[in-house]
């Protein structure tokens, strides 16, 4: 009986506990639902507020833009029109602009100049009409004092030649300048006789001339040089030649091989050492190679100094080593060393006669160790002093037929 009564009491407790559990769970559910409700209301209010603020900001920006547009309409419209014009008519950079050489008084230093001039196209054919020109390179101390004679020589042949003058930087241009030489002085540096900077000046002249793609032949001259034929004859002779004219010979004496420095070995050996006149004529291919030479010229800058006279050895040695088959081994500029001494003979006023000019034009015997028994024909001659100009103007134009 006791046990039965205990079971009844336990059942009553269980019956009382269940409603309490259900009530607790119900309250918990109400709380969860309340949280979700408040969370949902918060999100909704946030979204409404966000859209409201965005709409307000957009309206404000639109009002500002409308005001700016109305007050600055005249200023904005030209810019839009210009932009539309550029789009409809784009600016093209054609080949002619690429080929145009820089102004002769450029601001490039030697390294920049030589680097730019060393560029050469790999395709030999030109994709445009090209009239080949002769570049006349005048290496002078001051003015070209025989300029009036050259003026007659160049007359009527514009477009077939270009002129470049490298004078001492100290020269102030006080001498009356002939029209054909006006504005043809390149940026120059000091040059000393017998110094390696003579070759630096020659390379500087070549580099400036190479920048003009039309220049095909390059002639080095001095202020004391004169032409021995008319322009037509000289132009045709150069353009029809497949070789350059750099004097090259082997001189076994003390003023030849005796100037070689063993420090140049092995890049330049004694057997490769050559001598010749500095007054050259060369084609474009060789001119670019001389400008671009970074192997041999530094050797001459370092080891060919003093009594070595780099201007008599650098080009002859360089051409002999690299382009022997493409060179004639002779110069086109006549000079006279028959009187002895380190300099060629000078001509003064009374020396200039018709017979002298005829003898120079018809050719002279080559040096024995150059081309024994052959006749060398020259296109130019030196050294004519300023006093010879008057008589040259009397005899040369008619004799050389400058009017052709």
Short mmCIF file of C-alpha atoms in Angstrom, two decimals:
data_model
loop_
_atom_site.label_atom_id
_atom_site.label_comp_id
_atom_site.label_asym_id
_atom_site.label_seq_id
_atom_site.Cartn_x
_atom_site.Cartn_y
_atom_site.Cartn_z
CA UNK A 1 0.00 0.00 0.00
CA UNK A 2 2.87 2.33 0.80
CA UNK A 3 4.47 1.64 -2.43
CA UNK A 4 1.30 2.37 -4.35
CA UNK A 5 0.87 5.65 -2.60
CA UNK A 6 4.41 6.75 -3.53
CA UNK A 7 3.77 6.11 -7.21
CA UNK A 8 0.65 8.20 -7.11
CA UNK A 9 2.55 11.11 -5.56
CA UNK A 10 5.30 10.88 -8.24
CA UNK A 11 2.71 10.95 -11.03
CA UNK A 12 1.11 14.07 -9.60
CA UNK A 13 4.48 15.82 -9.49
CA UNK A 14 5.11 14.91 -13.06
CA UNK A 15 1.75 16.29 -14.13
CA UNK A 16 2.49 19.60 -12.35
CA UNK A 17 6.02 19.90 -13.94
CA UNK A 18 4.98 19.53 -17.57
CA UNK A 19 2.83 22.70 -17.77
CA UNK A 20 5.66 24.65 -16.14
CA UNK A 21 8.15 23.37 -18.77
CA UNK A 22 5.78 24.26 -21.57
CA UNK A 23 5.30 27.71 -20.12
CA UNK A 24 9.08 28.32 -19.89
CA UNK A 25 9.65 27.20 -23.48
CA UNK A 26 6.78 29.38 -24.67
CA UNK A 27 8.30 32.46 -23.00
CA UNK A 28 11.66 31.63 -24.54
CA UNK A 29 10.06 31.39 -27.96
CA UNK A 30 8.34 34.73 -27.43
CA UNK A 31 11.66 36.34 -26.59
CA UNK A 32 13.37 34.90 -29.69
CA UNK A 33 10.53 36.08 -31.90
CA UNK A 34 10.72 39.52 -30.30
CA UNK A 35 14.45 39.73 -31.05
CA UNK A 36 13.87 38.78 -34.69
CA UNK A 37 11.05 41.31 -34.92
CA UNK A 38 13.17 44.15 -33.54
CA UNK A 39 16.12 43.11 -35.77
CA UNK A 40 13.88 43.09 -38.86
CA UNK A 41 12.39 46.47 -37.97
CA UNK A 42 15.93 47.88 -37.51
CA UNK A 43 17.09 46.62 -40.90
CA UNK A 44 14.00 48.01 -42.57
CA UNK A 45 14.46 51.43 -40.99
CA UNK A 46 18.16 51.41 -41.94
CA UNK A 47 17.42 50.66 -45.57
CA UNK A 48 14.74 53.36 -45.72
CA UNK A 49 17.13 55.92 -44.17
CA UNK A 50 19.96 54.94 -46.54
CA UNK A 51 17.85 55.36 -49.64
CA UNK A 52 16.60 58.66 -48.34
CA UNK A 53 20.09 60.00 -47.78
CA UNK A 54 21.31 58.79 -51.20
CA UNK A 55 18.36 60.46 -52.87
CA UNK A 56 19.09 63.67 -50.97
CA UNK A 57 22.80 63.57 -51.95
CA UNK A 58 22.01 62.89 -55.60
CA UNK A 59 19.53 65.77 -55.66
CA UNK A 60 22.16 68.06 -54.14
CA UNK A 61 24.83 66.98 -56.70
CA UNK A 62 22.35 67.41 -59.53
CA UNK A 63 21.54 70.92 -58.36
CA UNK A 64 25.27 71.77 -58.12
CA UNK A 65 25.97 70.31 -61.56
CA UNK A 66 23.06 72.23 -63.07
CA UNK A 67 24.39 75.45 -61.58
CA UNK A 68 27.96 74.73 -62.76
CA UNK A 69 26.78 73.85 -66.26
CA UNK A 70 24.73 77.00 -66.62
CA UNK A 71 27.52 79.28 -65.34
CA UNK A 72 30.43 77.67 -67.24
CA UNK A 73 28.80 76.50 -70.44
CA UNK A 74 30.91 78.78 -72.66
CA UNK A 75 34.13 77.50 -71.09
CA UNK A 76 33.28 73.78 -71.28
CA UNK A 77 32.02 73.63 -74.83
CA UNK A 78 35.30 74.63 -76.60
CA UNK A 79 37.18 71.88 -74.73
CA UNK A 80 34.69 69.27 -75.83
CA UNK A 81 34.87 70.54 -79.39
CA UNK A 82 38.69 70.41 -79.37
CA UNK A 83 38.65 66.86 -78.05
CA UNK A 84 36.19 65.81 -80.71
CA UNK A 85 38.37 67.48 -83.35
CA UNK A 86 41.47 65.57 -82.20
CA UNK A 87 39.57 62.30 -82.30
CA UNK A 88 38.22 62.90 -85.78
CA UNK A 89 41.56 64.18 -87.16
CA UNK A 90 44.40 62.24 -85.43
CA UNK A 91 47.98 63.58 -85.75
CA UNK A 92 50.24 61.29 -87.79
CA UNK A 93 54.06 61.22 -87.65
CA UNK A 94 55.18 60.16 -91.10
CA UNK A 95 58.50 58.98 -92.48
CA UNK A 96 59.57 62.48 -93.54
CA UNK A 97 59.48 63.71 -89.95
CA UNK A 98 61.54 60.70 -88.87
CA UNK A 99 64.15 61.33 -91.57
CA UNK A 100 64.54 65.05 -90.90
CA UNK A 101 68.01 65.70 -89.42
CA UNK A 102 68.29 67.85 -86.29
CA UNK A 103 69.22 71.51 -86.40
CA UNK A 104 72.92 71.95 -87.12
CA UNK A 105 73.38 73.83 -83.82
CA UNK A 106 72.08 70.98 -81.68
CA UNK A 107 72.87 70.45 -77.99
CA UNK A 108 74.09 66.84 -78.19
CA UNK A 109 77.48 66.04 -76.71
CA UNK A 110 79.93 63.81 -78.60
CA UNK A 111 78.75 60.56 -77.01
CA UNK A 112 75.12 61.31 -77.83
CA UNK A 113 75.99 62.51 -81.34
CA UNK A 114 78.12 59.47 -82.23
CA UNK A 115 75.53 57.09 -80.78
CA UNK A 116 72.73 58.58 -82.82
CA UNK A 117 74.82 58.76 -85.99
CA UNK A 118 75.85 55.11 -85.65
CA UNK A 119 72.28 53.93 -86.31
CA UNK A 120 71.92 52.42 -89.76
CA UNK A 121 68.97 50.63 -91.42
CA UNK A 122 69.43 46.96 -92.23
CA UNK A 123 67.40 47.26 -95.44
CA UNK A 124 69.55 48.80 -98.17
CA UNK A 125 66.67 49.87 -100.42
CA UNK A 126 65.06 53.21 -99.58
CA UNK A 127 61.23 53.27 -99.41
CA UNK A 128 61.16 56.85 -100.71
CA UNK A 129 62.72 58.95 -103.44
CA UNK A 130 66.25 59.82 -102.35
CA UNK A 131 68.61 62.18 -104.17
CA UNK A 132 72.14 61.28 -102.97
CA UNK A 133 74.24 64.23 -101.89
CA UNK A 134 77.92 64.94 -101.31
CA UNK A 135 78.75 66.21 -97.82
CA UNK A 136 81.63 68.71 -97.85
CA UNK A 137 83.30 68.69 -94.42
CA UNK A 138 85.49 71.74 -93.76
CA UNK A 139 87.91 71.38 -90.84
CA UNK A 140 89.18 74.92 -90.25
CA UNK A 141 90.86 77.15 -87.69
CA UNK A 142 88.60 80.08 -88.46
CA UNK A 143 86.77 81.19 -91.60
CA UNK A 144 86.75 79.48 -94.97
CA UNK A 145 88.72 82.31 -96.56
CA UNK A 146 88.46 80.85 -100.08
CA UNK A 147 84.66 80.76 -99.75
CA UNK A 148 83.99 83.04 -102.78
CA UNK A 149 85.65 80.41 -105.01
CA UNK A 150 83.55 77.65 -103.45
CA UNK A 151 80.48 79.84 -103.89
CA UNK A 152 81.01 79.74 -107.65
CA UNK A 153 81.69 76.02 -107.51
CA UNK A 154 78.38 75.25 -105.71
CA UNK A 155 76.25 77.71 -107.70
CA UNK A 156 73.30 76.06 -109.45
CA UNK A 157 73.63 72.69 -107.67
CA UNK A 158 71.49 73.16 -104.60
CA UNK A 159 69.98 69.89 -103.39
CA UNK A 160 73.03 67.84 -104.42
CA UNK A 161 75.39 68.86 -101.61
CA UNK A 162 75.52 69.80 -97.93
CA UNK A 163 78.21 71.79 -96.11
CA UNK A 164 79.50 71.35 -92.55
CA UNK A 165 82.16 73.56 -90.96
CA UNK A 166 84.13 72.68 -87.82
CA UNK A 167 86.07 75.78 -86.76
CA UNK A 168 87.90 76.54 -83.53
CA UNK A 169 85.41 77.46 -80.78
CA UNK A 170 87.32 80.70 -80.20
CA UNK A 171 86.50 81.95 -83.71
CA UNK A 172 83.86 84.67 -83.37
CA UNK A 173 82.74 84.76 -86.99
CA UNK A 174 84.18 88.23 -87.61
CA UNK A 175 85.28 87.36 -91.16
CA UNK A 176 82.64 88.15 -93.84
CA UNK A 177 80.80 84.88 -94.42
CA UNK A 178 79.84 83.73 -97.89
CA UNK A 179 76.10 82.96 -98.25
CA UNK A 180 76.66 79.29 -99.03
CA UNK A 181 78.49 78.84 -95.70
CA UNK A 182 76.06 80.80 -93.52
CA UNK A 183 74.64 78.74 -90.68
CA UNK A 184 76.77 75.68 -91.48
CA UNK A 185 79.06 75.71 -88.42
CA UNK A 186 78.56 72.69 -86.19
CA UNK A 187 79.17 72.59 -82.41
CA UNK A 188 82.94 72.25 -82.20
CA UNK A 189 85.81 71.74 -79.78
CA UNK A 190 89.45 72.78 -79.73
CA UNK A 191 91.75 71.07 -82.24
CA UNK A 192 95.56 71.04 -82.10
CA UNK A 193 97.87 70.10 -84.94
CA UNK A 194 99.21 66.57 -84.51
CA UNK A 195 96.90 65.86 -81.57
CA UNK A 196 94.39 63.01 -81.45
CA UNK A 197 91.62 65.58 -81.06
CA UNK A 198 92.08 66.16 -84.79
CA UNK A 199 90.48 62.75 -85.36
CA UNK A 200 87.79 63.59 -82.82
CA UNK A 201 86.90 66.63 -84.91
CA UNK A 202 86.81 64.54 -88.11
CA UNK A 203 84.48 62.01 -86.48
CA UNK A 204 82.34 64.89 -85.21
CA UNK A 205 82.01 66.24 -88.75
CA UNK A 206 81.17 62.79 -90.11
CA UNK A 207 78.58 62.17 -87.40
CA UNK A 208 76.76 65.45 -88.09
CA UNK A 209 76.74 64.72 -91.81
CA UNK A 210 75.56 61.11 -91.38
CA UNK A 211 72.43 62.39 -89.61
CA UNK A 212 71.22 63.58 -93.03
CA UNK A 213 70.08 60.35 -94.69
CA UNK A 214 70.58 61.91 -98.14
CA UNK A 215 74.35 62.29 -97.70
CA UNK A 216 76.04 59.45 -99.58
CA UNK A 217 79.65 60.62 -100.05
CA UNK A 218 81.79 62.53 -97.53
CA UNK A 219 84.79 64.72 -98.37
CA UNK A 220 87.13 66.17 -95.73
CA UNK A 221 88.62 69.55 -96.69
CA UNK A 222 90.41 72.46 -95.05
CA UNK A 223 90.13 76.21 -95.51
CA UNK A 224 93.16 76.02 -97.83
CA UNK A 225 91.61 73.48 -100.24
CA UNK A 226 90.29 74.27 -103.71
CA UNK A 227 88.29 72.21 -106.23
CA UNK A 228 90.14 71.21 -109.40
CA UNK A 229 87.02 70.45 -111.46
CA UNK A 230 83.45 71.69 -111.66
CA UNK A 231 80.71 70.36 -109.42
CA UNK A 232 79.14 68.16 -112.11
CA UNK A 233 82.41 66.31 -112.76
CA UNK A 234 83.22 65.77 -109.09
CA UNK A 235 79.69 64.68 -108.21
CA UNK A 236 79.52 62.10 -110.99
CA UNK A 237 82.99 60.78 -110.21
CA UNK A 238 82.09 60.15 -106.57
CA UNK A 239 78.62 58.74 -107.15
CA UNK A 240 79.84 56.33 -109.81
CA UNK A 241 82.63 54.98 -107.62
CA UNK A 242 82.15 51.79 -105.61
CA UNK A 243 85.18 52.49 -103.43
CA UNK A 244 86.26 55.03 -100.85
CA UNK A 245 89.37 57.18 -101.17
CA UNK A 246 91.48 56.91 -98.02
CA UNK A 247 95.23 57.00 -98.61
CA UNK A 248 96.80 53.82 -97.18
CA UNK A 249 100.41 52.66 -97.45
CA UNK A 250 103.05 50.87 -95.42
CA UNK A 251 105.95 53.16 -94.54
CA UNK A 252 108.83 51.17 -93.00
CA UNK A 253 110.74 54.29 -91.89
CA UNK A 254 110.88 55.97 -88.50
CA UNK A 255 107.96 58.26 -89.47
CA UNK A 256 105.88 55.23 -90.42
CA UNK A 257 106.32 51.97 -88.53
CA UNK A 258 108.53 53.84 -86.11
CA UNK A 259 105.42 55.54 -84.67
CA UNK A 260 103.72 52.27 -83.76
CA UNK A 261 103.17 51.60 -80.06
CA UNK A 262 103.48 47.98 -78.83
CA UNK A 263 100.73 48.78 -76.33
CA UNK A 264 98.25 48.50 -79.20
CA UNK A 265 98.95 44.80 -79.57
CA UNK A 266 97.09 42.45 -80.05
CA UNK A 267 94.20 44.58 -81.39
CA UNK A 268 96.60 46.31 -83.80
CA UNK A 269 99.89 44.67 -84.73
CA UNK A 270 102.92 46.27 -86.36
CA UNK A 271 102.20 44.43 -89.62
CA UNK A 272 98.75 46.08 -89.72
CA UNK A 273 100.05 49.59 -89.01
CA UNK A 274 99.52 51.99 -91.93
CA UNK A 275 100.04 55.63 -92.85
CA UNK A 276 98.32 58.10 -95.16
CA UNK A 277 96.94 61.60 -95.69
CA UNK A 278 94.16 62.71 -93.37
CA UNK A 279 92.23 64.25 -96.29
CA UNK A 280 89.80 61.49 -97.17
CA UNK A 281 86.70 60.83 -99.23
CA UNK A 282 84.44 57.94 -98.22
CA UNK A 283 81.02 56.45 -98.82
CA UNK A 284 78.20 56.27 -96.30
CA UNK A 285 78.91 52.70 -95.24
CA UNK A 286 82.47 53.51 -94.19
CA UNK A 287 81.44 56.83 -92.61
CA UNK A 288 79.04 55.03 -90.26
CA UNK A 289 81.70 52.46 -89.35
CA UNK A 290 84.17 55.23 -88.46
CA UNK A 291 81.57 57.00 -86.34
CA UNK A 292 80.62 53.77 -84.56
CA UNK A 293 84.18 52.53 -83.90
CA UNK A 294 84.58 51.77 -80.20
CA UNK A 295 87.34 49.20 -80.57
CA UNK A 296 90.26 50.83 -82.36
CA UNK A 297 89.83 54.56 -81.86
CA UNK A 298 90.18 54.35 -78.04
CA UNK A 299 93.58 52.70 -78.64
CA UNK A 300 94.72 55.69 -80.69
CA UNK A 301 93.36 58.10 -78.09
CA UNK A 302 95.43 56.37 -75.43
CA UNK A 303 98.61 55.32 -77.23
CA UNK A 304 99.01 57.50 -80.38
CA UNK A 305 100.11 60.80 -78.90
CA UNK A 306 102.95 63.24 -79.32
CA UNK A 307 105.03 62.41 -82.40
CA UNK A 308 102.68 59.58 -83.38
CA UNK A 309 100.27 61.95 -85.26
CA UNK A 310 96.99 60.03 -85.11
CA UNK A 311 95.53 61.91 -88.09
CA UNK A 312 98.08 60.17 -90.35
CA UNK A 313 97.58 56.67 -88.94
CA UNK A 314 94.13 56.04 -87.48
CA UNK A 315 92.03 55.98 -90.66
CA UNK A 316 94.67 54.27 -92.84
CA UNK A 317 95.11 51.52 -90.23
CA UNK A 318 91.39 51.16 -89.54
CA UNK A 319 90.44 50.95 -93.23
CA UNK A 320 93.31 48.59 -94.03
CA UNK A 321 92.21 46.20 -91.30
CA UNK A 322 88.45 46.25 -91.88
CA UNK A 323 87.73 47.37 -95.45
CA UNK A 324 90.77 46.73 -97.66
CA UNK A 325 88.75 45.56 -100.66
CA UNK A 326 86.41 48.57 -100.54
CA UNK A 327 89.12 51.22 -100.57
CA UNK A 328 91.20 52.64 -103.40
CA UNK A 329 94.18 53.30 -101.05
CA UNK A 330 94.65 56.80 -102.44
CA UNK A 331 93.47 60.31 -101.63
CA UNK A 332 91.61 62.63 -104.01
CA UNK A 333 93.27 65.73 -102.50
CA UNK A 334 96.59 66.76 -103.98
CA UNK A 335 99.37 68.01 -101.71
CA UNK A 336 103.12 68.62 -102.11
CA UNK A 337 105.66 67.31 -99.61
CA UNK A 338 108.55 67.55 -102.06
CA UNK A 339 110.07 70.50 -100.24
CA UNK A 340 110.49 68.52 -97.03
CA UNK A 341 109.31 69.32 -93.53
CA UNK A 342 106.25 68.23 -91.54
CA UNK A 343 103.84 70.35 -93.60
CA UNK A 344 103.04 70.38 -97.33
CA UNK A 345 104.17 73.29 -99.47
CA UNK A 346 102.05 76.45 -99.45
CA UNK A 347 100.99 78.36 -102.55
CA UNK A 348 101.09 82.14 -102.47
CA UNK A 349 99.57 84.65 -104.88
CA UNK A 350 102.34 84.54 -107.54
CA UNK A 351 102.29 80.72 -107.62
CA UNK A 352 98.77 80.62 -109.04
CA UNK A 353 98.92 80.35 -112.82
CA UNK A 354 96.92 78.60 -115.50
CA UNK A 355 99.80 76.17 -116.01
CA UNK A 356 99.83 75.24 -112.32
CA UNK A 357 96.10 74.56 -112.26
CA UNK A 358 96.31 72.53 -115.46
CA UNK A 359 99.10 70.39 -114.05
CA UNK A 360 97.09 69.68 -110.93
CA UNK A 361 93.97 68.84 -112.95
CA UNK A 362 95.71 66.49 -115.36
CA UNK A 363 97.23 64.32 -112.66
CA UNK A 364 100.57 63.78 -111.02
CA UNK A 365 102.72 60.76 -110.31
CA UNK A 366 101.78 58.76 -107.24
CA UNK A 367 104.23 58.14 -104.44
CA UNK A 368 106.59 55.27 -105.33
CA UNK A 369 105.50 53.09 -102.41
CA UNK A 370 101.82 53.65 -103.24
CA UNK A 371 101.23 52.94 -106.92
CA UNK A 372 104.49 52.96 -108.83
CA UNK A 373 104.23 54.13 -112.41
CA UNK A 374 100.52 55.00 -112.27
CA UNK A 375 98.98 58.44 -112.58
CA UNK A 376 96.86 59.72 -109.70
CA UNK A 377 94.02 62.02 -110.70
CA UNK A 378 92.87 64.40 -107.99
CA UNK A 379 89.63 66.32 -107.48
CA UNK A 380 90.95 68.80 -104.89
CA UNK A 381 94.26 70.45 -103.95
CA UNK A 382 95.89 72.26 -101.02
CA UNK A 383 97.53 74.45 -99.53
CA UNK A 384 96.41 77.77 -100.99
CA UNK A 385 96.85 80.85 -98.80
CA UNK A 386 94.27 83.69 -98.56
CA UNK A 387 96.38 85.81 -100.93
CA UNK A 388 95.69 83.39 -103.80
CA UNK A 389 91.94 84.06 -103.87
CA UNK A 390 92.02 86.93 -106.36
CA UNK A 391 94.03 85.04 -108.98
CA UNK A 392 92.00 81.86 -108.39
CA UNK A 393 88.83 83.81 -109.14
CA UNK A 394 90.45 85.01 -112.39
CA UNK A 395 91.61 81.66 -113.72
CA UNK A 396 89.66 78.84 -112.08
CA UNK A 397 86.02 79.44 -113.11
CA UNK A 398 86.78 79.43 -116.83
CA UNK A 399 89.44 76.71 -116.69
CA UNK A 400 87.28 74.40 -114.56
CA UNK A 401 84.02 75.35 -116.29
CA UNK A 402 82.13 76.22 -113.14
CA UNK A 403 79.12 77.31 -115.17
CA UNK A 404 78.35 73.72 -116.22
#
